[in-house]
Coordinates of C-alpha atoms and ligand atoms in Angstrom, one line a residue:
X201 CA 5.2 -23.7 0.7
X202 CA 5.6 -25.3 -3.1
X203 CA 1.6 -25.1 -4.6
X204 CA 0.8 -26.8 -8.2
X205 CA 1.3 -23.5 -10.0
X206 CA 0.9 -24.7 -13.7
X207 CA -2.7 -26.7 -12.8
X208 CA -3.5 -23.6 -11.3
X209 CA -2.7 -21.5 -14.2
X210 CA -4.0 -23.9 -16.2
X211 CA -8.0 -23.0 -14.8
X212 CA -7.8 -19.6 -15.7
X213 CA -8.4 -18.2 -19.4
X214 CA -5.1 -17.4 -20.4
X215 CA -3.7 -16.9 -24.1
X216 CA -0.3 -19.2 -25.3
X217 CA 1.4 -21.8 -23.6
X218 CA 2.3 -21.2 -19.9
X219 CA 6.6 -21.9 -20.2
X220 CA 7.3 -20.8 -16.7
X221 CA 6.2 -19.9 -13.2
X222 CA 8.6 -18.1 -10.6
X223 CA 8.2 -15.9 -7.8
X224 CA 8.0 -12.3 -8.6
X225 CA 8.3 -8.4 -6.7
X226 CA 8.9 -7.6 -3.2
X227 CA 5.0 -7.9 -1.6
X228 CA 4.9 -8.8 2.2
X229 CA 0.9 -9.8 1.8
X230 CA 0.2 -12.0 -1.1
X231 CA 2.5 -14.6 -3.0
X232 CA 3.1 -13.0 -6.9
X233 CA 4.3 -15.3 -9.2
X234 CA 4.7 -14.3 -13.0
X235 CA 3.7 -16.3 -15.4
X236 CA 5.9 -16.4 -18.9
X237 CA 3.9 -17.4 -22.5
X238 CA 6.2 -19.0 -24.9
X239 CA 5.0 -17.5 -27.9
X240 CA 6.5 -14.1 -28.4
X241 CA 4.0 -11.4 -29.0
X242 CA 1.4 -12.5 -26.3
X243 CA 1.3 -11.2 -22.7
X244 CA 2.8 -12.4 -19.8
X245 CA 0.5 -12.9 -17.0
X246 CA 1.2 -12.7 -12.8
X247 CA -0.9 -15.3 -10.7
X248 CA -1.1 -14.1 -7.0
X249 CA -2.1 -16.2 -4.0
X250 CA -4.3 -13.6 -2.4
X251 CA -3.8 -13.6 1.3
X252 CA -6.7 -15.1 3.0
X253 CA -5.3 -15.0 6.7
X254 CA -5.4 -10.8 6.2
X255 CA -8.3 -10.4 3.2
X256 CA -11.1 -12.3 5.0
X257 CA -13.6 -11.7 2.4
X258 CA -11.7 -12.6 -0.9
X259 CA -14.7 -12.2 -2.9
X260 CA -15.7 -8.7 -1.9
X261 CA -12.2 -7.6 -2.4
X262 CA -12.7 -9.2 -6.1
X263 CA -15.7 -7.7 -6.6
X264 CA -14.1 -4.3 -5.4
X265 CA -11.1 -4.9 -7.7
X266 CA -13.3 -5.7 -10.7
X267 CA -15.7 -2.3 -10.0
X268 CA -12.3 -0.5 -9.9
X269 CA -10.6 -1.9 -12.9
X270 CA -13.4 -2.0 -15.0
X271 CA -14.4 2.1 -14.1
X272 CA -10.5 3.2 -14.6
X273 CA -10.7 1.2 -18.4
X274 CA -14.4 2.6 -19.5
X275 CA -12.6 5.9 -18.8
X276 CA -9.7 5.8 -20.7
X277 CA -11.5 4.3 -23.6
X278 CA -13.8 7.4 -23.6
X279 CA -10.9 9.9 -23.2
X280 CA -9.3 7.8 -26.1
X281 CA -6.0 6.5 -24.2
X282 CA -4.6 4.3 -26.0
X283 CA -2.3 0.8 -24.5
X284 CA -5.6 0.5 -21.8
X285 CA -3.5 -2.9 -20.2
X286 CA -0.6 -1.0 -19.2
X287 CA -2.6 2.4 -17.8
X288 CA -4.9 -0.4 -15.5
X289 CA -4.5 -4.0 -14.0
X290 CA -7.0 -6.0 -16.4
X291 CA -7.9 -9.4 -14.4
X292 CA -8.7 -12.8 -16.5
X293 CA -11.4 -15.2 -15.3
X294 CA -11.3 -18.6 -14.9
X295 CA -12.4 -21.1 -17.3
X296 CA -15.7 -21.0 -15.6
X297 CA -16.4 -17.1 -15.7
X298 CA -14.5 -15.8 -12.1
X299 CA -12.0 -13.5 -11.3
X300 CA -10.5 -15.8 -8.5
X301 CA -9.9 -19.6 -8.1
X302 CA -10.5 -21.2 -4.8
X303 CA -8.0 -24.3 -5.0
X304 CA -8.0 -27.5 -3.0
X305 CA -6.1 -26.5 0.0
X306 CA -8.5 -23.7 0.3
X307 CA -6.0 -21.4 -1.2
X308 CA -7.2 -18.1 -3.3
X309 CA -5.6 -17.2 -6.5
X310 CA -6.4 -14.7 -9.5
X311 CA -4.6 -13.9 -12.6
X312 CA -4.3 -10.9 -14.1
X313 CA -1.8 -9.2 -17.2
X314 CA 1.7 -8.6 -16.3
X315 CA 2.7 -5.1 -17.2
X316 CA 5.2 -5.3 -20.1
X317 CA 7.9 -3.0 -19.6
X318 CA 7.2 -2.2 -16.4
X319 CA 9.6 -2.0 -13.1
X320 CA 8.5 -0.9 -9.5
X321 CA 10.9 0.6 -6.9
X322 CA 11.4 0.6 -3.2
X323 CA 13.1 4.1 -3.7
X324 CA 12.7 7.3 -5.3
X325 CA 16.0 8.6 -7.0
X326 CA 15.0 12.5 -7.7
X327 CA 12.4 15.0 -7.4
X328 CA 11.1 14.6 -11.2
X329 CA 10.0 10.8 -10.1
X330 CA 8.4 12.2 -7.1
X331 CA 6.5 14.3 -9.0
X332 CA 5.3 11.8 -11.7
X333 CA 4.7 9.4 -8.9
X334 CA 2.3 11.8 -7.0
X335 CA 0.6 12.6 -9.7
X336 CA -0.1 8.9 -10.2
X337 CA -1.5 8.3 -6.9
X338 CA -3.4 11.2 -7.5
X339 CA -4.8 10.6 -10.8
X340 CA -5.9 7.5 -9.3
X341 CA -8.2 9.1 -6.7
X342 CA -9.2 11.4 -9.1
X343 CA -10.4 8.6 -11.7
X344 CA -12.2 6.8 -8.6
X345 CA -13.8 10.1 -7.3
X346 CA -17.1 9.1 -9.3
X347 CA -17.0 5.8 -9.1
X348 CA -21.2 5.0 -9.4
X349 CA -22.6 2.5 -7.8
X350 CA -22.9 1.1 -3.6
X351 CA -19.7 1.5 -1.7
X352 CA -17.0 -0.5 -2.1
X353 CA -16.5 -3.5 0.4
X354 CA -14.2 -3.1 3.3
X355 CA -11.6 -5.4 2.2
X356 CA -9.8 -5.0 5.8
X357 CA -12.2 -3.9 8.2
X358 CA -10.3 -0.5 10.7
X359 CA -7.7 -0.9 8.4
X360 CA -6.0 2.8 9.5
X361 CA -8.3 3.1 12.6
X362 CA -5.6 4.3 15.4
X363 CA -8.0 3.2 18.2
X364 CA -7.6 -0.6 16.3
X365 CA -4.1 -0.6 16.2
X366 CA -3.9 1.0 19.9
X367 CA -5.6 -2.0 21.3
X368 CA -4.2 -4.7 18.8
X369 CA -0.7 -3.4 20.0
X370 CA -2.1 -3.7 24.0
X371 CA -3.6 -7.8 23.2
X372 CA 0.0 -7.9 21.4
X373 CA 1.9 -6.7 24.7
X374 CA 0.0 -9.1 26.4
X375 CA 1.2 -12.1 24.4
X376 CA 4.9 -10.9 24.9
X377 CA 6.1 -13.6 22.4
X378 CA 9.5 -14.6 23.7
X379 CA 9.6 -11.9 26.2
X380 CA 10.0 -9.4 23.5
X381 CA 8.6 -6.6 25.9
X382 CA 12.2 -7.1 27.6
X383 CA 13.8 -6.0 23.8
X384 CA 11.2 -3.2 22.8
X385 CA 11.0 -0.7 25.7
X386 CA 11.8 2.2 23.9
X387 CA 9.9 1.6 20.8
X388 CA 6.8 0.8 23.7
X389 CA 6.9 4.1 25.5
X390 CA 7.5 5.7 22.1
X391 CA 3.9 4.6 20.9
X392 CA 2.5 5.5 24.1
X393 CA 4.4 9.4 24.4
X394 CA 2.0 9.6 20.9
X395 CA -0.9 8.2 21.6
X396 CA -3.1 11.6 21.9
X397 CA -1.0 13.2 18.5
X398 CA -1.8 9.9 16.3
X399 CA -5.9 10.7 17.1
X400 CA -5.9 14.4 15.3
X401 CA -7.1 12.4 12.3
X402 CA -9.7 10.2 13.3
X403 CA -11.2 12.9 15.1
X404 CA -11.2 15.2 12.6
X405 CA -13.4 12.8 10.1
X406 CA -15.9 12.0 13.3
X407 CA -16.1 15.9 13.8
X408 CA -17.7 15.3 9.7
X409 CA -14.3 18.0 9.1
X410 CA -12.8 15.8 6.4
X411 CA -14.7 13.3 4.4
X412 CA -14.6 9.3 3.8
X413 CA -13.8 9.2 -0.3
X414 CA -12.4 6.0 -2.2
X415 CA -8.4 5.7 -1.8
X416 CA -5.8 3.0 -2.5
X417 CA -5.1 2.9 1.3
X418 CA -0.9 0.8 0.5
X419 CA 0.3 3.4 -1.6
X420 CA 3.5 2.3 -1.1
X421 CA 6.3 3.2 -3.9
X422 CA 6.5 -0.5 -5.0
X423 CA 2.8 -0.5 -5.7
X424 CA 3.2 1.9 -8.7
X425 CA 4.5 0.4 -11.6
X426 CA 6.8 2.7 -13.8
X427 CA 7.9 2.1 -17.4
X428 CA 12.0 2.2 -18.4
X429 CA 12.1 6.0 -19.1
X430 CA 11.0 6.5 -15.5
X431 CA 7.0 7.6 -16.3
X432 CA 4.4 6.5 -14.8
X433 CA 2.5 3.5 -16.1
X434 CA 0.0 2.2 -13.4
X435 CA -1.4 2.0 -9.5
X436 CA -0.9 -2.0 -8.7
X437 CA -1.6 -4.0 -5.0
X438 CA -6.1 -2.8 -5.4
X439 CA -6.8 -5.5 -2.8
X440 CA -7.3 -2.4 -0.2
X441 CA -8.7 -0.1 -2.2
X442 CA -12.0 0.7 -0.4
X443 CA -13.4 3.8 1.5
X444 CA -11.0 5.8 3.4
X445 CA -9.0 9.1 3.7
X446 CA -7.0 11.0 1.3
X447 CA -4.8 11.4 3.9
X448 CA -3.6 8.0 3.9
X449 CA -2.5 7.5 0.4
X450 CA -0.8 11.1 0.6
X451 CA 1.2 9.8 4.2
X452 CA 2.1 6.7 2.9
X453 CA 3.6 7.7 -0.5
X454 CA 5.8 9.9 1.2
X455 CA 6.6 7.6 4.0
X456 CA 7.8 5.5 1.4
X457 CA 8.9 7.6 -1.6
X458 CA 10.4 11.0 0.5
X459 CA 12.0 8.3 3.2
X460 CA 15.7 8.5 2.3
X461 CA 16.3 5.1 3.3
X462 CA 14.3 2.1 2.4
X463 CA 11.4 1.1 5.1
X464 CA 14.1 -1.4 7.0
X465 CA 17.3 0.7 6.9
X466 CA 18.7 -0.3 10.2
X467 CA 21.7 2.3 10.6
X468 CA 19.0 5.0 11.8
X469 CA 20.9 7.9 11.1
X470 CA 20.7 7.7 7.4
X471 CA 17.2 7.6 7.8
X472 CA 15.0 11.3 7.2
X473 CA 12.9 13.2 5.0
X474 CA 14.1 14.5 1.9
X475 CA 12.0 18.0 1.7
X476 CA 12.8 18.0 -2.1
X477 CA 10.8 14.5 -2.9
X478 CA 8.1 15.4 -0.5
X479 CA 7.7 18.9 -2.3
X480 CA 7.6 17.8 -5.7
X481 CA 5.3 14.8 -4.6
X482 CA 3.5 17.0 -3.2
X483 CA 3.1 18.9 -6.3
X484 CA 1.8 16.1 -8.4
X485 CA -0.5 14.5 -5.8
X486 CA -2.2 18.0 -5.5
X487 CA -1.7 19.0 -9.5
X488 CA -4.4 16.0 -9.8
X489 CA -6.7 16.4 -6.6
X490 CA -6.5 20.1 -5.6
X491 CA -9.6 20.7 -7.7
X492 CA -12.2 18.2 -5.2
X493 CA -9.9 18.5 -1.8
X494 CA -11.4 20.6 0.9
X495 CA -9.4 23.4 2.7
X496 CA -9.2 20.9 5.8
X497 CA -8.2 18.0 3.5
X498 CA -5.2 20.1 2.2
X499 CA -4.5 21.5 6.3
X500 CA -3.8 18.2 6.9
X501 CA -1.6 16.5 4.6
X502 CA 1.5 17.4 6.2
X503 CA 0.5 15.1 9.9
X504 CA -0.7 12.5 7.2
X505 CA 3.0 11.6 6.3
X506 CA 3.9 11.0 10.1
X507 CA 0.2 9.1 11.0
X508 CA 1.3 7.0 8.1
X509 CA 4.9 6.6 9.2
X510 CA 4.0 5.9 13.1
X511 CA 1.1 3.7 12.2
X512 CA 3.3 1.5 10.0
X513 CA 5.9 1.2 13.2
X514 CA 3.5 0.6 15.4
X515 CA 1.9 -2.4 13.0
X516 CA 5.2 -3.9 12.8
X517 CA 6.3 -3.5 16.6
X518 CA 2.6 -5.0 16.9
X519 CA 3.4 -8.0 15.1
X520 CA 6.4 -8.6 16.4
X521 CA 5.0 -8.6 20.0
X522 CA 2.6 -11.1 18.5
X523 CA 5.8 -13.4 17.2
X524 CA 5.4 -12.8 13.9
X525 CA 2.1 -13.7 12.0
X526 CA 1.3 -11.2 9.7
X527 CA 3.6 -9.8 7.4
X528 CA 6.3 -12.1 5.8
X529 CA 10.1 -11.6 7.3
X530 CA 13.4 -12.2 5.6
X531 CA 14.9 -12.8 9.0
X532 CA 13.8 -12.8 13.0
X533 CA 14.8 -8.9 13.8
X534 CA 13.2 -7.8 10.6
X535 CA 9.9 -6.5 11.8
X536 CA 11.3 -4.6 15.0
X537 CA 14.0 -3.3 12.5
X538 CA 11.0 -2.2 10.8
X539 CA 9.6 -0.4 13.5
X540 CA 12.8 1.3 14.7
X541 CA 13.1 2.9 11.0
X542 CA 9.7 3.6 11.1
X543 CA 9.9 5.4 14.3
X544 CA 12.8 7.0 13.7
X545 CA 11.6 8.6 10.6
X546 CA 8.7 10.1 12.3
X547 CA 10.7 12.0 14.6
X548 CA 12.5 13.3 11.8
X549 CA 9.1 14.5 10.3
X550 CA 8.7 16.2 13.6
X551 CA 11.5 18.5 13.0
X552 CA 10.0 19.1 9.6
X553 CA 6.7 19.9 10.2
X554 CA 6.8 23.5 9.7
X555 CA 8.5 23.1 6.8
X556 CA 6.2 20.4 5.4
X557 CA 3.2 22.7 5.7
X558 CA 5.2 25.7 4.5
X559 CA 5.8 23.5 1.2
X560 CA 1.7 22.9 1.0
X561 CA 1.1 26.0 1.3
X562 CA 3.0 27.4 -1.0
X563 CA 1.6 24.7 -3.8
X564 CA -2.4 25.5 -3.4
Ligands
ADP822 P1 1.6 -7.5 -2.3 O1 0.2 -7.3 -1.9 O2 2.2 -8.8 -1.8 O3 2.5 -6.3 -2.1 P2 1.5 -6.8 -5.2 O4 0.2 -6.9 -5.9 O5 2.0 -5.4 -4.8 O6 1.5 -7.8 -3.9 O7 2.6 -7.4 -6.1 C1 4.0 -7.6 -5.7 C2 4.9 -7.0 -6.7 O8 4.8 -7.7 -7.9 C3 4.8 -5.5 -7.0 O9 5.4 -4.7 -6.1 C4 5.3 -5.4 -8.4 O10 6.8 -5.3 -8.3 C5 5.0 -6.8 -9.0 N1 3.7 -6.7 -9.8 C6 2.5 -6.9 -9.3 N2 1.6 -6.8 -10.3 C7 2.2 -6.6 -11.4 C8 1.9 -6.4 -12.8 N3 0.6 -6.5 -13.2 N4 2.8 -6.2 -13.8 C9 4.1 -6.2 -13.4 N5 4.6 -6.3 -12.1 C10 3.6 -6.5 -11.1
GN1_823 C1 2.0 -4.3 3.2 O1 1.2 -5.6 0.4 P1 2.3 -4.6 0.6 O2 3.7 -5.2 0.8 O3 2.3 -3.6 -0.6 C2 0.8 -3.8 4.0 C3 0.8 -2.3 4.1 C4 2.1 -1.8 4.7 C5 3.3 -2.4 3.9 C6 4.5 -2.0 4.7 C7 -2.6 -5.4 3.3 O4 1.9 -3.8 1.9 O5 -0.3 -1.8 4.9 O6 2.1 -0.4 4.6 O7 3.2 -3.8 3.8 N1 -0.4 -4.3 3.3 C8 -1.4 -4.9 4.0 O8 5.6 -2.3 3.8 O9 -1.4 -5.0 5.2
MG824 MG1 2.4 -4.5 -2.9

């Protein structure tokens, strides 16, 4: 799909002449573009097609972004951080006041600063990374715990509700795109031998045992940026931030940052948990939100790394079922290879379990 990227740019308020437009990072939702300024000394900027076919409500998501961004910068002006733009995304309106553009084609867009210096990664190399990176994720809940004001919007309504995906995946089975039940028997009765496990945490929260709070909810490793010495700059990709549980940013940072593959390795056996990323992780996440997380909160942070991991496979094996029509593929086999890694990192968790809550106990 080619869009008229400079007379898109060129509605929103941004500073120096717009040189060049290409695709940037690794997303599988929106389309990121960065935007280079010619004059040296000004900012970059990143212009991002938000993804209207998954974020139905693009201004409540805004509006949710803008609430977030705007608490996170009032905060670290008052603590007297200094370099606000790289510690928090900081949106640009249009020329006509708005954080988003709706274009023609019925296309969103919004602008905001590219982070200078920054890099993300689909990897974590060592345990000190883990660490700072958990402590980012953490700091981030931390900052949002007293957020004033209404709730945020749900920007994707049963977003980690299990009992959604259960019966997305059944409608998918149903569609059998190509036959691809005939392909995916294993990874089928696998979701189904889990079915009961994969509800401990949605029963817990409707038992009122661990509480709704304001998380990231794709705390993915790519969506924190890191400057060149390896610390942590920034939390990115806000567009789900909305009520939910801790336990999903804590599962799906170490899905994603303890994995020791990346999330579509497909020779399986290279794929497990590395118990020294999860443990120092672990450390930072809970450096930052030990203070506010209940006893039940903590209990359960070990089964949030495989609820992430399993729901993941089974959204992929879902969409594949469905042919294809949610997240963006680099090739046909990608989203079953997807799930298969996916899958087969959870039962690696399983052999790890006592040793994942042995590791959290020992922190708090
Ligand atoms: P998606 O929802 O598609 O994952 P993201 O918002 O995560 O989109 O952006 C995709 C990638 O673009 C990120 O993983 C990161 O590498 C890069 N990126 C996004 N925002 C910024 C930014 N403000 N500064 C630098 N890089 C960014
Ligand atoms: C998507 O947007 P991105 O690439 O950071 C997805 C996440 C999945 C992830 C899997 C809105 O994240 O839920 O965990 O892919 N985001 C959305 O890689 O569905
Ligand atoms: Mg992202």
């Amino acid at each position: 799909m080619s869009y008229p990227l400079f007379e898109i740019a060129s509605q929103f308020s941004i500073n120096g002449t717009v040189e060049n437009i290409e695709p940037f990072g690794n997303g599988h939702i929106n389309d990121t573009f960065k935007i280079s300024i010619k004059e040296t000394g000004l900012s970059d900027y990143i212009l991002q097609r938000k993804n209207h076919y998954v974020f139905k409500d693009i201004a409540g998501m805004m509006e949710n972004i803008i609430r977030v961004t705007d608490h996170i910068r009032k905060k670290l002006e008052s603590q007297g951080v200094g370099e606000t733009d790289k510690k928090v995304i900081t949106h640009i309106q249009t020329k006509t006041g708005e954080y988003f553009l709706k274009d023609v084609e019925g296309n969103y867009w919004a602008v905001f600063l590219f982070v200078e210096g920054s890099q993300s990664v689909e990897k974590i190399e060592n345990p000190e990374h883990a660490f700072l990176a958990g402590k980012g994720f953490g700091h981030f809940q931390q900052q949002l715990a007293d957020l004033p004001g209404k709730p945020l919007n749900e920007t994707i309504v049963d977003f980690h509700n299990i009992e959604f995906r259960y019966r997305n995946f059944r409608k998918a089975l149903e569609v059998n795109f190509q036959n691809r039940i005939s392909l995916t028997q294993k990874e089928i009765d696998f979701v189904l031998e889990h079915e009961e496990e994969m509800h401990t945490l949605i029963r817990a929260h409707r038992n009122n045992e661990i509480p709704s709070r304001i998380t990231h909810n794709d705390t993915k490793i790519n969506n924190i940026l890191f400057d060149k010495d390896g610390q942590i700059l920034c939390v990115i990709d806000l567009d789900t931030v909305m009520p939910g549980l801790v336990h999903f940013d804590f599962g799906d940072a170490i899905r994603t940052a303890a994995c020791t593959t990346e999330e579509d390795e497909t020779d399986l056996d290279k794929i497990t948990l590395d118990l020294e990323i999860y443990k120092s992780f672990a450390r930072g996440f809970l450096d930052e939100t030990k203070s506010f997380l209940t006893e039940k909160e903590i209990e359960l942070l070990p089964h949030s790394a495989k609820f992430m991991t399993f729901i993941m496979g089974l959204r992929f094996l879902t969409d594949y079922l469905d042919g294809d029509v949610y997240y963006k593929i680099k090739h046909a086999d990608h989203n079953i290879e997807r799930a298969r890694a996916q899958f087969r990192l959870v039962s690696e968790i399983s052999k790890k379990e006592n040793e994942m809550k042995t590791v959290i106990r020992e922190i708090v």
